mmCIF file of C-alpha atoms in Angstrom:
data_model
loop_
_atom_site.group_PDB
_atom_site.id
_atom_site.type_symbol
_atom_site.label_atom_id
_atom_site.label_comp_id
_atom_site.label_asym_id
_atom_site.label_seq_id
_atom_site.Cartn_x
_atom_site.Cartn_y
_atom_site.Cartn_z
ATOM 1 C CA MET A 1 92.418 96.810 103.194
ATOM 2 C CA GLU A 2 95.185 94.642 104.688
ATOM 3 C CA LYS A 3 96.376 93.642 101.219
ATOM 4 C CA TYR A 4 96.903 97.317 100.352
ATOM 5 C CA LYS A 5 98.904 97.907 103.531
ATOM 6 C CA THR A 6 101.145 94.958 102.695
ATOM 7 C CA ALA A 7 101.615 96.126 99.092
ATOM 8 C CA SER A 8 102.474 99.685 100.192
ATOM 9 C CA LEU A 9 105.129 98.426 102.613
ATOM 10 C CA ALA A 10 106.537 96.101 99.960
ATOM 11 C CA ILE A 11 106.993 98.915 97.456
ATOM 12 C CA ALA A 12 108.516 101.217 100.077
ATOM 13 C CA ALA A 13 111.035 98.495 101.002
ATOM 14 C CA VAL A 14 111.977 97.518 97.447
ATOM 15 C CA VAL A 15 115.049 99.739 97.586
ATOM 16 C CA LEU A 16 116.820 96.648 98.898
ATOM 17 C CA SER A 17 115.976 94.594 95.815
ATOM 18 C CA GLU A 18 118.368 93.621 93.063
ATOM 19 C CA PRO A 19 118.152 95.574 89.770
ATOM 20 C CA ILE A 20 116.179 93.856 87.029
ATOM 21 C CA TYR A 21 116.021 96.319 84.129
ATOM 22 C CA ALA A 22 118.521 98.562 82.386
ATOM 23 C CA GLU A 23 117.664 101.344 84.821
ATOM 24 C CA VAL A 24 115.311 101.002 87.787
ATOM 25 C CA THR A 25 114.488 103.604 90.427
ATOM 26 C CA ALA A 26 112.821 102.632 93.706
ATOM 27 C CA THR A 27 111.213 105.352 95.811
ATOM 28 C CA ALA A 28 109.852 105.420 99.363
ATOM 29 C CA ARG A 29 107.181 108.108 99.857
ATOM 30 C CA THR A 30 105.168 109.688 102.628
ATOM 31 C CA GLY A 31 102.741 112.574 102.454
ATOM 32 C CA TYR A 32 99.820 114.356 104.074
ATOM 33 C CA PHE A 33 96.668 114.856 101.981
ATOM 34 C CA PHE A 34 93.751 117.175 102.697
ATOM 35 C CA ASP A 35 90.898 115.339 100.968
ATOM 36 C CA ASP A 36 87.747 117.364 100.348
ATOM 37 C CA PHE A 37 86.652 115.029 97.530
ATOM 38 C CA SER A 38 85.477 112.311 99.960
ATOM 39 C CA SER A 39 82.951 114.633 101.613
ATOM 40 C CA GLY A 40 79.446 114.664 100.216
ATOM 41 C CA GLY A 41 76.807 117.114 99.183
ATOM 42 C CA VAL A 42 73.122 116.154 99.182
ATOM 43 C CA SER A 43 71.703 112.782 100.186
ATOM 44 C CA SER A 44 68.107 111.619 100.078
ATOM 45 C CA GLY A 45 66.801 110.432 103.433
ATOM 46 C CA GLY A 46 63.225 109.450 102.582
ATOM 47 C CA ASP A 47 61.067 112.558 102.977
ATOM 48 C CA VAL A 48 64.036 114.764 103.801
ATOM 49 C CA ASP A 49 67.164 115.798 101.899
ATOM 50 C CA PHE A 50 70.378 116.079 103.907
ATOM 51 C CA ILE A 51 73.226 118.479 103.239
ATOM 52 C CA VAL A 52 76.561 117.299 104.614
ATOM 53 C CA ALA A 53 78.940 119.655 106.416
ATOM 54 C CA ASN A 54 82.330 118.417 107.593
ATOM 55 C CA ASP A 55 86.015 119.165 107.647
ATOM 56 C CA PRO A 56 88.124 117.502 104.934
ATOM 57 C CA PHE A 57 89.703 114.179 105.729
ATOM 58 C CA GLU A 58 93.401 114.552 106.549
ATOM 59 C CA PHE A 59 95.296 111.466 105.389
ATOM 60 C CA PRO A 60 98.870 110.616 106.395
ATOM 61 C CA MET A 61 99.888 108.546 103.351
ATOM 62 C CA PHE A 62 102.658 105.936 103.093
ATOM 63 C CA GLY A 63 103.966 103.830 100.234
ATOM 64 C CA GLY A 64 106.305 104.115 97.309
ATOM 65 C CA SER A 65 106.900 103.638 93.613
ATOM 66 C CA LEU A 66 108.931 101.716 91.076
ATOM 67 C CA SER A 67 110.022 103.252 87.785
ATOM 68 C CA ALA A 68 111.869 101.654 84.877
ATOM 69 C CA LYS A 69 113.517 102.846 81.692
ATOM 70 C CA PHE A 70 114.260 100.321 78.928
ATOM 71 C CA ASP A 71 117.227 100.930 76.632
ATOM 72 C CA SER A 72 115.907 98.564 73.961
ATOM 73 C CA PHE A 73 112.266 99.730 74.203
ATOM 74 C CA THR A 74 111.204 103.416 74.081
ATOM 75 C CA PRO A 75 114.555 104.619 75.541
ATOM 76 C CA ASN A 76 113.226 108.178 75.977
ATOM 77 C CA THR A 77 110.322 107.038 78.172
ATOM 78 C CA ARG A 78 110.224 106.183 81.865
ATOM 79 C CA TYR A 79 107.354 104.100 83.267
ATOM 80 C CA THR A 80 106.302 104.492 86.909
ATOM 81 C CA ALA A 81 103.870 102.591 89.139
ATOM 82 C CA SER A 82 103.081 104.030 92.573
ATOM 83 C CA LEU A 83 100.934 102.932 95.512
ATOM 84 C CA LEU A 84 99.981 104.868 98.657
ATOM 85 C CA TYR A 85 97.802 103.976 101.645
ATOM 86 C CA GLY A 86 96.380 106.108 104.470
ATOM 87 C CA GLU A 87 93.742 106.318 107.207
ATOM 88 C CA ALA A 88 91.877 109.352 108.555
ATOM 89 C CA GLU A 89 88.819 110.466 110.500
ATOM 90 C CA THR A 90 86.779 113.655 110.790
ATOM 91 C CA SER A 91 83.566 114.964 112.324
ATOM 92 C CA ARG A 92 80.507 115.057 110.084
ATOM 93 C CA SER A 93 77.138 116.787 110.335
ATOM 94 C CA LEU A 94 74.112 116.079 108.154
ATOM 95 C CA LEU A 95 71.620 118.939 108.141
ATOM 96 C CA GLY A 96 68.056 118.086 107.103
ATOM 97 C CA GLY A 97 65.077 120.158 105.975
ATOM 98 C CA THR A 98 61.348 119.880 106.587
ATOM 99 C CA THR A 99 59.451 116.554 106.518
ATOM 100 C CA ILE A 100 56.401 114.852 108.093
ATOM 101 C CA ASP A 101 56.791 111.679 110.154
ATOM 102 C CA SER A 102 54.408 108.722 110.393
ATOM 103 C CA SER A 103 52.616 110.081 113.495
ATOM 104 C CA SER A 104 51.820 113.341 111.645
ATOM 105 C CA SER A 105 54.185 115.354 113.818
ATOM 106 C CA ARG A 106 55.962 117.940 111.731
ATOM 107 C CA VAL A 107 59.790 117.860 111.859
ATOM 108 C CA SER A 108 61.131 121.322 111.105
ATOM 109 C CA SER A 109 64.784 120.273 111.098
ATOM 110 C CA ILE A 110 67.065 117.299 111.671
ATOM 111 C CA ARG A 111 70.777 117.347 112.501
ATOM 112 C CA ILE A 112 72.884 114.177 112.588
ATOM 113 C CA ASP A 113 76.367 114.486 114.087
ATOM 114 C CA SER A 114 78.774 111.579 113.515
ATOM 115 C CA THR A 115 82.394 110.527 113.270
ATOM 116 C CA ALA A 116 83.498 109.518 109.783
ATOM 117 C CA LYS A 117 86.502 107.190 109.419
ATOM 118 C CA ALA A 118 88.152 106.437 106.100
ATOM 119 C CA GLU A 119 90.815 104.224 104.567
ATOM 120 C CA ARG A 120 92.263 105.371 101.255
ATOM 121 C CA VAL A 121 94.336 103.700 98.532
ATOM 122 C CA ASP A 122 95.911 105.530 95.574
ATOM 123 C CA PHE A 123 97.408 103.635 92.637
ATOM 124 C CA GLU A 124 98.897 105.405 89.623
ATOM 125 C CA PHE A 125 100.684 104.269 86.472
ATOM 126 C CA THR A 126 102.352 106.873 84.251
ATOM 127 C CA SER A 127 104.706 107.170 81.316
ATOM 128 C CA GLU A 128 106.992 110.195 80.989
ATOM 129 C CA THR A 129 108.580 110.812 77.580
ATOM 130 C CA ARG A 130 111.298 113.393 76.984
ATOM 131 C CA LEU A 131 110.252 116.031 74.447
ATOM 132 C CA THR A 132 113.062 118.565 74.966
ATOM 133 C CA GLY A 133 115.878 119.045 77.445
ATOM 134 C CA PHE A 134 113.486 120.286 80.141
ATOM 135 C CA ALA A 135 109.982 119.206 79.060
ATOM 136 C CA ASN A 136 108.423 115.746 79.252
ATOM 137 C CA LEU A 137 105.056 114.430 78.041
ATOM 138 C CA VAL A 138 103.167 112.657 80.843
ATOM 139 C CA LEU A 139 100.374 110.123 80.200
ATOM 140 C CA GLY A 140 98.772 108.065 82.924
ATOM 141 C CA ILE A 141 95.886 106.334 84.624
ATOM 142 C CA ARG A 142 94.936 106.632 88.293
ATOM 143 C CA TYR A 143 92.760 104.598 90.640
ATOM 144 C CA GLU A 144 91.581 105.837 94.040
ATOM 145 C CA GLU A 145 89.504 103.911 96.556
ATOM 146 C CA SER A 146 88.073 105.039 99.881
ATOM 147 C CA LEU A 147 86.222 102.964 102.455
ATOM 148 C CA ILE A 148 84.205 105.192 104.804
ATOM 149 C CA SER A 149 82.434 104.216 108.019
ATOM 150 C CA ILE A 150 80.094 106.343 110.118
ATOM 151 C CA GLU A 151 80.208 105.959 113.902
ATOM 152 C CA ASP A 152 78.934 107.579 117.144
ATOM 153 C CA SER A 153 75.871 109.170 115.543
ATOM 154 C CA GLN A 154 73.641 111.558 117.458
ATOM 155 C CA ILE A 155 70.350 112.821 115.997
ATOM 156 C CA THR A 156 68.826 116.138 117.081
ATOM 157 C CA ARG A 157 65.218 116.776 115.962
ATOM 158 C CA ARG A 158 63.111 119.923 116.301
ATOM 159 C CA LEU A 159 59.437 118.812 116.310
ATOM 160 C CA LEU A 160 56.361 120.974 115.775
ATOM 161 C CA ASP A 161 53.254 119.132 116.972
ATOM 162 C CA GLU A 162 49.937 120.979 117.202
ATOM 163 C CA GLY A 163 51.674 124.306 117.757
ATOM 164 C CA SER A 164 54.150 123.114 120.399
ATOM 165 C CA GLU A 165 57.874 122.626 119.791
ATOM 166 C CA GLN A 166 60.038 119.806 121.143
ATOM 167 C CA ILE A 167 63.772 119.261 120.815
ATOM 168 C CA LEU A 168 64.739 115.585 120.950
ATOM 169 C CA VAL A 169 68.275 114.189 121.050
ATOM 170 C CA ASP A 170 68.819 110.511 120.197
ATOM 171 C CA ASN A 171 71.895 108.334 119.922
ATOM 172 C CA ALA A 172 71.343 106.203 116.850
ATOM 173 C CA PRO A 173 73.492 103.890 114.704
ATOM 174 C CA LEU A 174 74.033 105.311 111.245
ATOM 175 C CA GLY A 175 75.842 103.511 108.469
ATOM 176 C CA ASP A 176 75.869 99.920 109.682
ATOM 177 C CA GLY A 177 78.935 98.870 107.698
ATOM 178 C CA LEU A 178 81.322 100.385 105.186
ATOM 179 C CA ASP A 179 80.516 102.641 102.264
ATOM 180 C CA TRP A 180 83.072 103.016 99.487
ATOM 181 C CA TYR A 181 83.763 104.870 96.314
ATOM 182 C CA LYS A 182 86.174 104.109 93.499
ATOM 183 C CA LEU A 183 87.530 106.808 91.211
ATOM 184 C CA TYR A 184 89.027 106.009 87.819
ATOM 185 C CA THR A 185 90.783 108.777 85.866
ATOM 186 C CA ALA A 186 92.965 109.165 82.785
ATOM 187 C CA ARG A 187 95.409 112.076 82.646
ATOM 188 C CA ALA A 188 97.835 113.843 80.317
ATOM 189 C CA GLY A 189 100.109 116.879 80.541
ATOM 190 C CA ILE A 190 103.622 118.297 80.717
ATOM 191 C CA ALA A 191 106.306 117.947 83.416
ATOM 192 C CA SER A 192 109.539 119.895 83.688
ATOM 193 C CA SER A 193 112.672 119.555 85.828
ATOM 194 C CA ILE A 194 115.177 122.434 85.660
ATOM 195 C CA PRO A 195 118.619 122.615 87.336
ATOM 196 C CA ILE A 196 119.094 125.623 89.604
ATOM 197 C CA ASP A 197 122.823 125.281 90.249
ATOM 198 C CA ALA A 198 125.894 124.630 88.100
ATOM 199 C CA ALA A 199 126.606 121.228 89.671
ATOM 200 C CA ASN A 200 123.059 120.038 88.881
ATOM 201 C CA LYS A 201 122.510 118.879 92.474
ATOM 202 C CA HIS A 202 119.481 121.134 93.011
ATOM 203 C CA ARG A 203 116.514 121.027 90.631
ATOM 204 C CA ALA A 204 113.107 122.682 90.511
ATOM 205 C CA TYR A 205 110.151 120.581 89.376
ATOM 206 C CA ALA A 206 106.660 121.401 88.095
ATOM 207 C CA ASN A 207 103.924 119.615 86.212
ATOM 208 C CA GLY A 208 100.500 120.438 84.889
ATOM 209 C CA LEU A 209 98.084 117.633 83.977
ATOM 210 C CA ALA A 210 94.456 117.480 82.909
ATOM 211 C CA PHE A 211 92.287 114.518 83.915
ATOM 212 C CA ALA A 212 88.830 113.086 83.318
ATOM 213 C CA GLY A 213 87.181 110.163 85.036
ATOM 214 C CA HIS A 214 84.278 108.477 86.788
ATOM 215 C CA ARG A 215 83.412 107.978 90.464
ATOM 216 C CA GLU A 216 81.661 104.705 91.265
ATOM 217 C CA VAL A 217 79.814 104.485 94.594
ATOM 218 C CA LYS A 218 78.498 101.493 96.519
ATOM 219 C CA PRO A 219 76.805 102.394 99.819
ATOM 220 C CA GLY A 220 76.990 99.768 102.530
ATOM 221 C CA GLY A 221 75.451 101.906 105.261
ATOM 222 C CA ASP A 222 73.183 104.940 105.537
ATOM 223 C CA GLY A 223 75.563 107.770 106.257
ATOM 224 C CA VAL A 224 77.793 108.686 103.284
ATOM 225 C CA PRO A 225 76.101 111.176 100.971
ATOM 226 C CA LEU A 226 78.128 110.484 97.810
ATOM 227 C CA ASP A 227 76.775 109.749 94.356
ATOM 228 C CA GLU A 228 78.122 108.390 91.103
ATOM 229 C CA ALA A 229 79.537 111.196 88.984
ATOM 230 C CA ASN A 230 81.827 112.085 86.119
ATOM 231 C CA VAL A 231 84.628 114.530 86.930
ATOM 232 C CA LEU A 232 87.364 116.474 85.203
ATOM 233 C CA GLY A 233 89.970 119.031 86.238
ATOM 234 C CA PRO A 234 93.651 119.944 86.644
ATOM 235 C CA ASP A 235 96.302 118.061 88.630
ATOM 236 C CA LEU A 236 99.223 120.378 89.468
ATOM 237 C CA ALA A 237 102.484 119.925 91.364
ATOM 238 C CA VAL A 238 105.581 121.969 92.207
ATOM 239 C CA GLY A 239 108.674 120.710 93.973
ATOM 240 C CA TYR A 240 112.358 120.591 94.735
ATOM 241 C CA ASN A 241 114.838 117.754 94.156
ATOM 242 C CA TYR A 242 118.266 117.386 95.781
ATOM 243 C CA ALA A 243 120.851 114.828 94.599
ATOM 244 C CA LEU A 244 122.421 113.301 97.723
ATOM 245 C CA SER A 245 124.732 111.229 95.529
ATOM 246 C CA GLU A 246 124.892 110.000 91.948
ATOM 247 C CA ASP A 247 122.165 107.422 92.597
ATOM 248 C CA VAL A 248 120.243 108.723 95.631
ATOM 249 C CA SER A 249 117.988 111.785 95.663
ATOM 250 C CA PHE A 250 115.562 113.583 97.982
ATOM 251 C CA ASP A 251 112.335 115.116 96.651
ATOM 252 C CA LEU A 252 109.788 117.494 98.204
ATOM 253 C CA ARG A 253 106.570 118.349 96.322
ATOM 254 C CA TYR A 254 103.181 119.919 96.841
ATOM 255 C CA ARG A 255 100.347 118.517 94.750
ATOM 256 C CA ALA A 256 96.774 119.724 94.221
ATOM 257 C CA ALA A 257 93.907 118.270 92.173
ATOM 258 C CA VAL A 258 90.632 120.137 91.551
ATOM 259 C CA PHE A 259 87.533 118.051 90.752
ATOM 260 C CA PHE A 260 84.768 119.649 88.668
ATOM 261 C CA PHE A 261 81.556 117.610 88.452
ATOM 262 C CA VAL A 262 79.955 117.219 85.020
ATOM 263 C CA SER A 263 77.258 114.780 86.198
ATOM 264 C CA GLY A 264 75.635 113.739 89.465
ATOM 265 C CA ARG A 265 73.992 115.973 92.066
ATOM 266 C CA ARG A 266 76.802 118.518 92.311
ATOM 267 C CA ASP A 267 77.019 121.604 90.126
ATOM 268 C CA PHE A 268 80.082 122.179 87.955
ATOM 269 C CA GLY A 269 81.084 125.212 90.024
ATOM 270 C CA ASP A 270 80.845 123.291 93.315
ATOM 271 C CA ALA A 271 84.352 121.860 92.939
ATOM 272 C CA LYS A 272 86.233 119.652 95.395
ATOM 273 C CA VAL A 273 89.990 119.796 96.073
ATOM 274 C CA THR A 274 92.574 117.256 97.238
ATOM 275 C CA HIS A 275 95.993 118.685 98.088
ATOM 276 C CA GLY A 276 99.047 118.192 100.264
ATOM 277 C CA PRO A 277 102.834 117.777 100.535
ATOM 278 C CA MET A 278 104.831 114.674 99.615
ATOM 279 C CA ILE A 279 108.376 113.686 100.633
ATOM 280 C CA SER A 280 110.322 111.039 98.693
ATOM 281 C CA LEU A 281 113.675 109.291 98.894
ATOM 282 C CA SER A 282 114.814 107.541 95.687
ATOM 283 C CA LYS A 283 117.517 105.022 94.869
ATOM 284 C CA ARG A 284 118.537 104.368 91.265
ATOM 285 C CA PHE A 285 120.027 101.008 90.267
#
């Protein structure tokens, strides 16, 4: 993940670069995402199915974006590439049902408590084309990647053996390595920016996008109950923009994406949500 850290810092620092195109805007961004999408649901553990219960990951995210508008090529369209990186950790519990072990002792329940650590990268490329004075058509693709490790596992077992019950607590390694998922989505929708004062220094922003995509999973350990799945849903944002000068602006937004599963182990109604605030400082060249 070091290459992603370096790329995020490079984009955030590009405000010092020389202009290349007719109009270029460089933006440094930071945000805080509550990520419920990276938590799992049901995972097969041999003779027992586990249901995962944990708090959402909370990612401080850092990075930036570059956007360009070409006078000689689609002059009504702005193209933007953005990259963000963050790290987070949370507690995780896997709750298991009934199974039978190799010694014929009956296990009535299993609970595995662990610490889950994650690194996340978000890359997005969009085009925004002016339709009217206040409405723009947004088209884009988005790539998300999370590397998740499981540490400090403790297993609690309730055993029923010939009518007697035992409660055993073990410290056991779980997830010897990194598990990851990659999410690819395409999106389309409408964005609007409306002035709220006569001088046009204060603007209100909102967008509404629809997306569809695929989550690819490659387990490298034993502890991340995620599966490959197709998803769709809305990606919504509201915000406020303040023009500090003719070429420098400050932006505050809140963004939320809802993921509905149309394949995999999750039901359509068992949706996941990623949401959080984002602060940006932009310089136009």
